[in-house]
CSV table of C-alpha atoms in Angstrom, one decimal:
chain,number,residue,atom,x,y,z
A,1,MET,CA,-4.0,-3.3,2.6
A,2,THR,CA,-3.1,-2.6,-0.7
A,3,VAL,CA,-3.6,-5.3,-3.4
A,4,LYS,CA,-2.3,-5.3,-6.4
A,5,VAL,CA,-3.9,-6.7,-9.6
A,6,THR,CA,-1.2,-7.9,-11.9
A,7,LYS,CA,-1.1,-9.7,-15.3
A,8,ALA,CA,-0.6,-12.9,-14.0
A,9,THR,CA,-3.7,-12.5,-11.8
A,10,LEU,CA,-6.0,-11.4,-14.3
A,11,ALA,CA,-4.9,-14.6,-16.6
A,12,ALA,CA,-5.3,-16.8,-13.2
A,13,ILE,CA,-8.8,-15.5,-13.1
A,14,VAL,CA,-9.9,-16.1,-16.6
A,15,LEU,CA,-8.5,-19.6,-16.6
A,16,VAL,CA,-10.7,-20.4,-13.6
A,17,SER,CA,-13.5,-18.3,-14.6
A,18,PHE,CA,-14.1,-19.8,-17.9
A,19,ALA,CA,-13.0,-23.6,-16.8
A,20,GLY,CA,-16.0,-25.9,-18.0
A,21,VAL,CA,-17.5,-23.6,-20.5
A,22,GLY,CA,-16.5,-25.0,-23.3
A,23,SER,CA,-17.9,-28.2,-22.2
A,24,SER,CA,-21.3,-26.8,-22.0
A,25,VAL,CA,-23.5,-28.6,-24.3
A,26,ALA,CA,-26.5,-26.9,-26.0
A,27,ALA,CA,-27.1,-23.0,-25.2
A,28,GLU,CA,-30.8,-22.4,-23.5
A,29,GLY,CA,-30.7,-18.5,-24.9
A,30,MET,CA,-29.9,-15.0,-24.1
A,31,TYR,CA,-31.1,-13.3,-21.1
A,32,VAL,CA,-30.8,-9.7,-19.9
A,33,THR,CA,-30.7,-8.7,-16.4
A,34,PHE,CA,-31.0,-5.3,-14.7
A,35,SER,CA,-30.1,-4.8,-11.0
A,36,GLY,CA,-29.9,-1.9,-8.4
A,37,GLY,CA,-28.8,-1.6,-4.6
A,38,VAL,CA,-26.7,-0.1,-2.1
A,39,ASN,CA,-23.0,0.0,-2.5
A,40,SER,CA,-20.6,0.7,0.5
A,41,ILE,CA,-17.1,1.3,-0.1
A,42,SER,CA,-14.0,0.8,2.0
A,43,ASP,CA,-12.1,3.6,3.6
A,44,ALA,CA,-9.5,4.4,1.2
A,45,ASP,CA,-6.0,5.3,2.3
A,46,LEU,CA,-4.1,7.6,0.0
A,47,ASP,CA,-0.4,6.7,-0.8
A,48,SER,CA,2.5,9.0,-2.0
A,49,THR,CA,5.7,9.9,-1.7
A,50,SER,CA,4.8,13.6,-1.3
A,51,PHE,CA,3.1,12.7,2.3
A,52,GLY,CA,6.3,11.8,3.9
A,53,VAL,CA,5.3,10.0,7.2
A,54,ILE,CA,1.5,11.7,7.0
A,55,GLU,CA,-1.2,9.3,6.8
A,56,VAL,CA,-4.3,10.3,4.7
A,57,GLU,CA,-7.2,8.2,4.7
A,58,ALA,CA,-10.5,9.3,3.3
A,59,SER,CA,-14.2,7.7,4.4
A,60,LEU,CA,-17.2,7.7,2.2
A,61,ASP,CA,-20.8,7.3,2.7
A,62,THR,CA,-23.0,4.2,1.7
A,63,GLY,CA,-24.1,5.0,-2.0
A,64,SER,CA,-26.0,3.5,-4.6
A,65,VAL,CA,-25.0,0.8,-7.7
A,66,VAL,CA,-26.9,0.1,-10.6
A,67,LEU,CA,-25.9,-2.3,-13.6
A,68,GLY,CA,-27.1,-4.1,-16.7
A,69,ALA,CA,-26.0,-7.7,-18.2
A,70,ILE,CA,-26.6,-9.2,-21.3
A,71,GLY,CA,-25.8,-13.0,-21.4
A,72,LYS,CA,-26.2,-16.3,-22.4
A,73,GLU,CA,-27.1,-19.5,-20.6
A,74,PHE,CA,-26.3,-23.2,-21.2
A,75,SER,CA,-28.0,-26.1,-19.7
A,76,SER,CA,-25.2,-27.3,-17.7
A,77,GLY,CA,-26.0,-24.3,-15.8
A,78,MET,CA,-23.1,-22.0,-16.9
A,79,ARG,CA,-23.9,-18.4,-17.9
A,80,ILE,CA,-21.7,-16.4,-19.6
A,81,GLU,CA,-22.7,-12.3,-19.9
A,82,GLY,CA,-21.2,-8.8,-20.4
A,83,GLU,CA,-21.8,-6.4,-17.7
A,84,LEU,CA,-21.9,-2.5,-17.5
A,85,SER,CA,-22.2,-1.0,-13.8
A,86,TYR,CA,-22.2,2.1,-12.1
A,87,ARG,CA,-21.0,2.8,-8.6
A,88,LYS,CA,-21.1,6.2,-6.3
A,89,ASN,CA,-20.7,7.3,-3.1
A,90,ASP,CA,-20.4,10.7,-1.8
A,91,PHE,CA,-17.2,11.4,0.8
A,92,ASN,CA,-17.7,11.8,4.5
A,93,ASP,CA,-14.3,13.2,5.8
A,94,ILE,CA,-10.7,13.1,5.6
A,95,THR,CA,-8.5,12.1,8.3
A,96,LEU,CA,-4.3,13.4,8.2
A,97,SER,CA,-2.5,11.7,11.2
A,98,ILE,CA,1.0,10.7,12.0
A,99,PRO,CA,2.1,7.4,13.2
A,100,ALA,CA,2.9,8.6,16.7
A,101,THR,CA,1.5,9.7,19.8
A,102,VAL,CA,1.8,12.5,22.7
A,103,PHE,CA,0.9,11.5,25.8
A,104,GLY,CA,-1.1,8.8,24.6
A,105,THR,CA,-2.9,11.0,22.1
A,106,ALA,CA,-2.9,10.0,18.9
A,107,LEU,CA,-2.0,13.0,16.6
A,108,ALA,CA,-4.4,13.3,13.7
A,109,VAL,CA,-6.9,15.8,12.8
A,110,SER,CA,-10.0,15.5,10.4
A,111,THR,CA,-12.3,17.5,8.5
A,112,SER,CA,-15.1,17.4,6.2
A,113,LEU,CA,-15.0,16.3,2.7
A,114,ASP,CA,-17.0,17.2,0.0
A,115,GLY,CA,-17.5,15.2,-3.6
A,116,ASP,CA,-18.0,12.1,-4.5
A,117,PHE,CA,-16.1,8.7,-5.9
A,118,THR,CA,-17.1,6.8,-8.9
A,119,ASN,CA,-17.0,3.5,-10.6
A,120,VAL,CA,-17.9,3.1,-14.4
A,121,ALA,CA,-16.7,-0.7,-15.2
A,122,LEU,CA,-17.3,-2.7,-18.0
A,123,MET,CA,-16.8,-6.5,-16.9
A,124,ALA,CA,-17.1,-9.8,-18.3
A,125,ASN,CA,-18.6,-12.7,-15.8
A,126,VAL,CA,-18.9,-16.4,-15.6
A,127,ALA,CA,-21.7,-17.7,-13.4
A,128,TYR,CA,-23.3,-21.1,-12.6
A,129,ASP,CA,-26.7,-21.9,-11.5
A,130,PHE,CA,-27.5,-24.6,-9.0
A,131,ASN,CA,-30.6,-26.4,-8.9
A,132,LYS,CA,-31.0,-25.4,-12.2
A,133,SER,CA,-34.6,-27.3,-12.7
A,134,GLY,CA,-36.0,-25.8,-9.8
A,135,LYS,CA,-37.5,-22.3,-8.3
A,136,LEU,CA,-34.8,-21.4,-6.3
A,137,ARG,CA,-31.6,-21.6,-8.3
A,138,PRO,CA,-28.7,-20.2,-6.1
A,139,PHE,CA,-25.5,-19.3,-7.9
A,140,LEU,CA,-21.8,-18.2,-7.8
A,141,LEU,CA,-20.3,-15.5,-10.0
A,142,ALA,CA,-16.8,-14.0,-11.3
A,143,GLY,CA,-15.9,-11.6,-13.7
A,144,ILE,CA,-12.9,-9.2,-14.9
A,145,GLY,CA,-12.6,-6.1,-16.6
A,146,PHE,CA,-12.0,-2.9,-16.6
A,147,ALA,CA,-13.2,0.1,-14.9
A,148,ARG,CA,-12.9,4.0,-15.2
A,149,VAL,CA,-13.0,5.5,-11.4
A,150,GLY,CA,-13.3,8.8,-10.7
A,151,ILE,CA,-12.6,11.6,-7.6
A,152,ASN,CA,-14.9,14.3,-8.5
A,153,ASP,CA,-14.8,17.8,-6.7
A,154,ALA,CA,-12.9,16.7,-3.6
A,155,THR,CA,-13.2,19.6,-1.7
A,156,ALA,CA,-12.1,20.3,2.0
A,157,LEU,CA,-12.4,24.0,3.7
A,158,SER,CA,-13.2,25.2,0.7
A,159,THR,CA,-10.0,24.3,-1.2
A,160,LEU,CA,-10.3,22.0,-4.4
A,161,LEU,CA,-8.3,19.2,-3.4
A,162,ALA,CA,-9.0,16.8,-6.4
A,163,ASP,CA,-11.0,15.8,-9.5
A,164,ASP,CA,-9.3,13.7,-11.7
A,165,ASP,CA,-10.1,9.9,-13.2
A,166,ASP,CA,-8.3,6.9,-13.9
A,167,ASN,CA,-8.8,3.4,-15.7
A,168,VAL,CA,-7.9,0.3,-14.1
A,169,ALA,CA,-8.5,-3.4,-14.2
A,170,ALA,CA,-10.9,-4.5,-12.2
A,171,PHE,CA,-12.3,-8.1,-10.7
A,172,GLN,CA,-15.3,-9.0,-8.7
A,173,VAL,CA,-17.1,-12.1,-7.2
A,174,GLY,CA,-20.3,-12.6,-5.9
A,175,ALA,CA,-23.0,-15.0,-5.1
A,176,GLY,CA,-27.1,-15.1,-4.5
A,177,VAL,CA,-30.2,-16.8,-5.7
A,178,ASN,CA,-33.2,-16.3,-8.1
A,179,TYR,CA,-36.3,-17.2,-8.2
A,180,GLN,CA,-37.7,-18.4,-11.8
A,181,TYR,CA,-40.8,-16.7,-11.6
A,182,THR,CA,-42.1,-17.5,-15.0
A,183,GLU,CA,-40.1,-19.5,-17.8
A,184,LYS,CA,-39.3,-16.1,-18.9
A,185,TRP,CA,-39.1,-13.8,-15.7
A,186,ALA,CA,-37.1,-14.5,-12.8
A,187,PHE,CA,-36.5,-12.0,-9.8
A,188,GLY,CA,-33.2,-12.1,-7.9
A,189,ALA,CA,-31.1,-11.0,-4.9
A,190,SER,CA,-27.3,-11.1,-4.8
A,191,TYR,CA,-24.1,-9.8,-3.3
A,192,ARG,CA,-21.1,-8.4,-5.2
A,193,TYR,CA,-17.6,-7.9,-3.8
A,194,PHE,CA,-16.0,-5.3,-6.4
A,195,ARG,CA,-12.1,-4.4,-6.2
A,196,THR,CA,-10.0,-2.4,-9.0
A,197,ALA,CA,-5.8,-1.9,-9.3
A,198,ASP,CA,-4.9,1.1,-7.2
A,199,PRO,CA,-5.9,4.3,-9.4
A,200,GLU,CA,-3.7,7.3,-9.4
A,201,PHE,CA,-4.9,11.0,-9.0
A,202,ASN,CA,-3.6,14.3,-9.6
A,203,ASP,CA,-4.5,16.7,-6.7
A,204,GLY,CA,-4.5,20.5,-7.3
A,205,ASP,CA,-1.2,20.9,-6.9
A,206,GLY,CA,0.3,18.1,-9.3
A,207,THR,CA,1.0,15.7,-6.4
A,208,VAL,CA,0.3,12.1,-7.7
A,209,PHE,CA,-1.4,9.7,-5.1
A,210,GLU,CA,-2.8,6.5,-5.3
A,211,VAL,CA,-6.2,5.4,-4.0
A,212,GLU,CA,-7.4,1.6,-2.5
A,213,ASN,CA,-10.7,1.0,-4.1
A,214,GLU,CA,-12.6,-1.8,-2.8
A,215,SER,CA,-16.8,-1.9,-2.6
A,216,HIS,CA,-19.3,-4.7,-1.3
A,217,SER,CA,-22.8,-4.1,-3.0
A,218,ILE,CA,-26.0,-6.1,-1.9
A,219,LEU,CA,-28.5,-6.1,-5.2
A,220,LEU,CA,-32.3,-6.6,-6.4
A,221,SER,CA,-32.6,-7.8,-9.9
A,222,VAL,CA,-34.8,-8.9,-12.6
A,223,MET,CA,-33.8,-11.3,-15.2
A,224,SER,CA,-36.0,-11.5,-18.7
A,225,LYS,CA,-35.2,-14.0,-21.1
């Protein structure tokens, strides 16, 4: 399923995400967070009018994600932060199929696909910490921003299919829990759903195609205040 991120959608997310920040009382200070983990990206449908009735889908291996954030927390439990992240997943295979069958057999062919798929994203996040006075602090997070999405040296059957990148709007939502080990240090685990508008790429013959781009990440983090 293709999801389009429109200006109206981004505006709505901004309004919802930042609701209540203005009413937060005295700030408790700045913090820095570093996180790393695994990133699973959904199989990507490649769409182009040049493909005709042929459906093209690329699958990717589980990859890695690292991110860093600088933020400010408020005594209300609200946090605002800027985040820079990097996600990388290696391609697995590419499948070409026709939406029809012959004697009950699907018309499809797959071959291995080398190269990788990357997302470098700059996000503005809003998070809310529950149980602010306790050691265990569950939280919810939402963010919007932009991502530079890259297909790097995608090669099949010794043929370079694509090596290009695009800048697109991005959003994410997540949830997790932090353990406040000391007043200055906290450790946490979280989940992120990350999605961008469909980036556009050029293949080796100049054909323009779009790719769906959504991923799920599991992260371990350390926070310093």
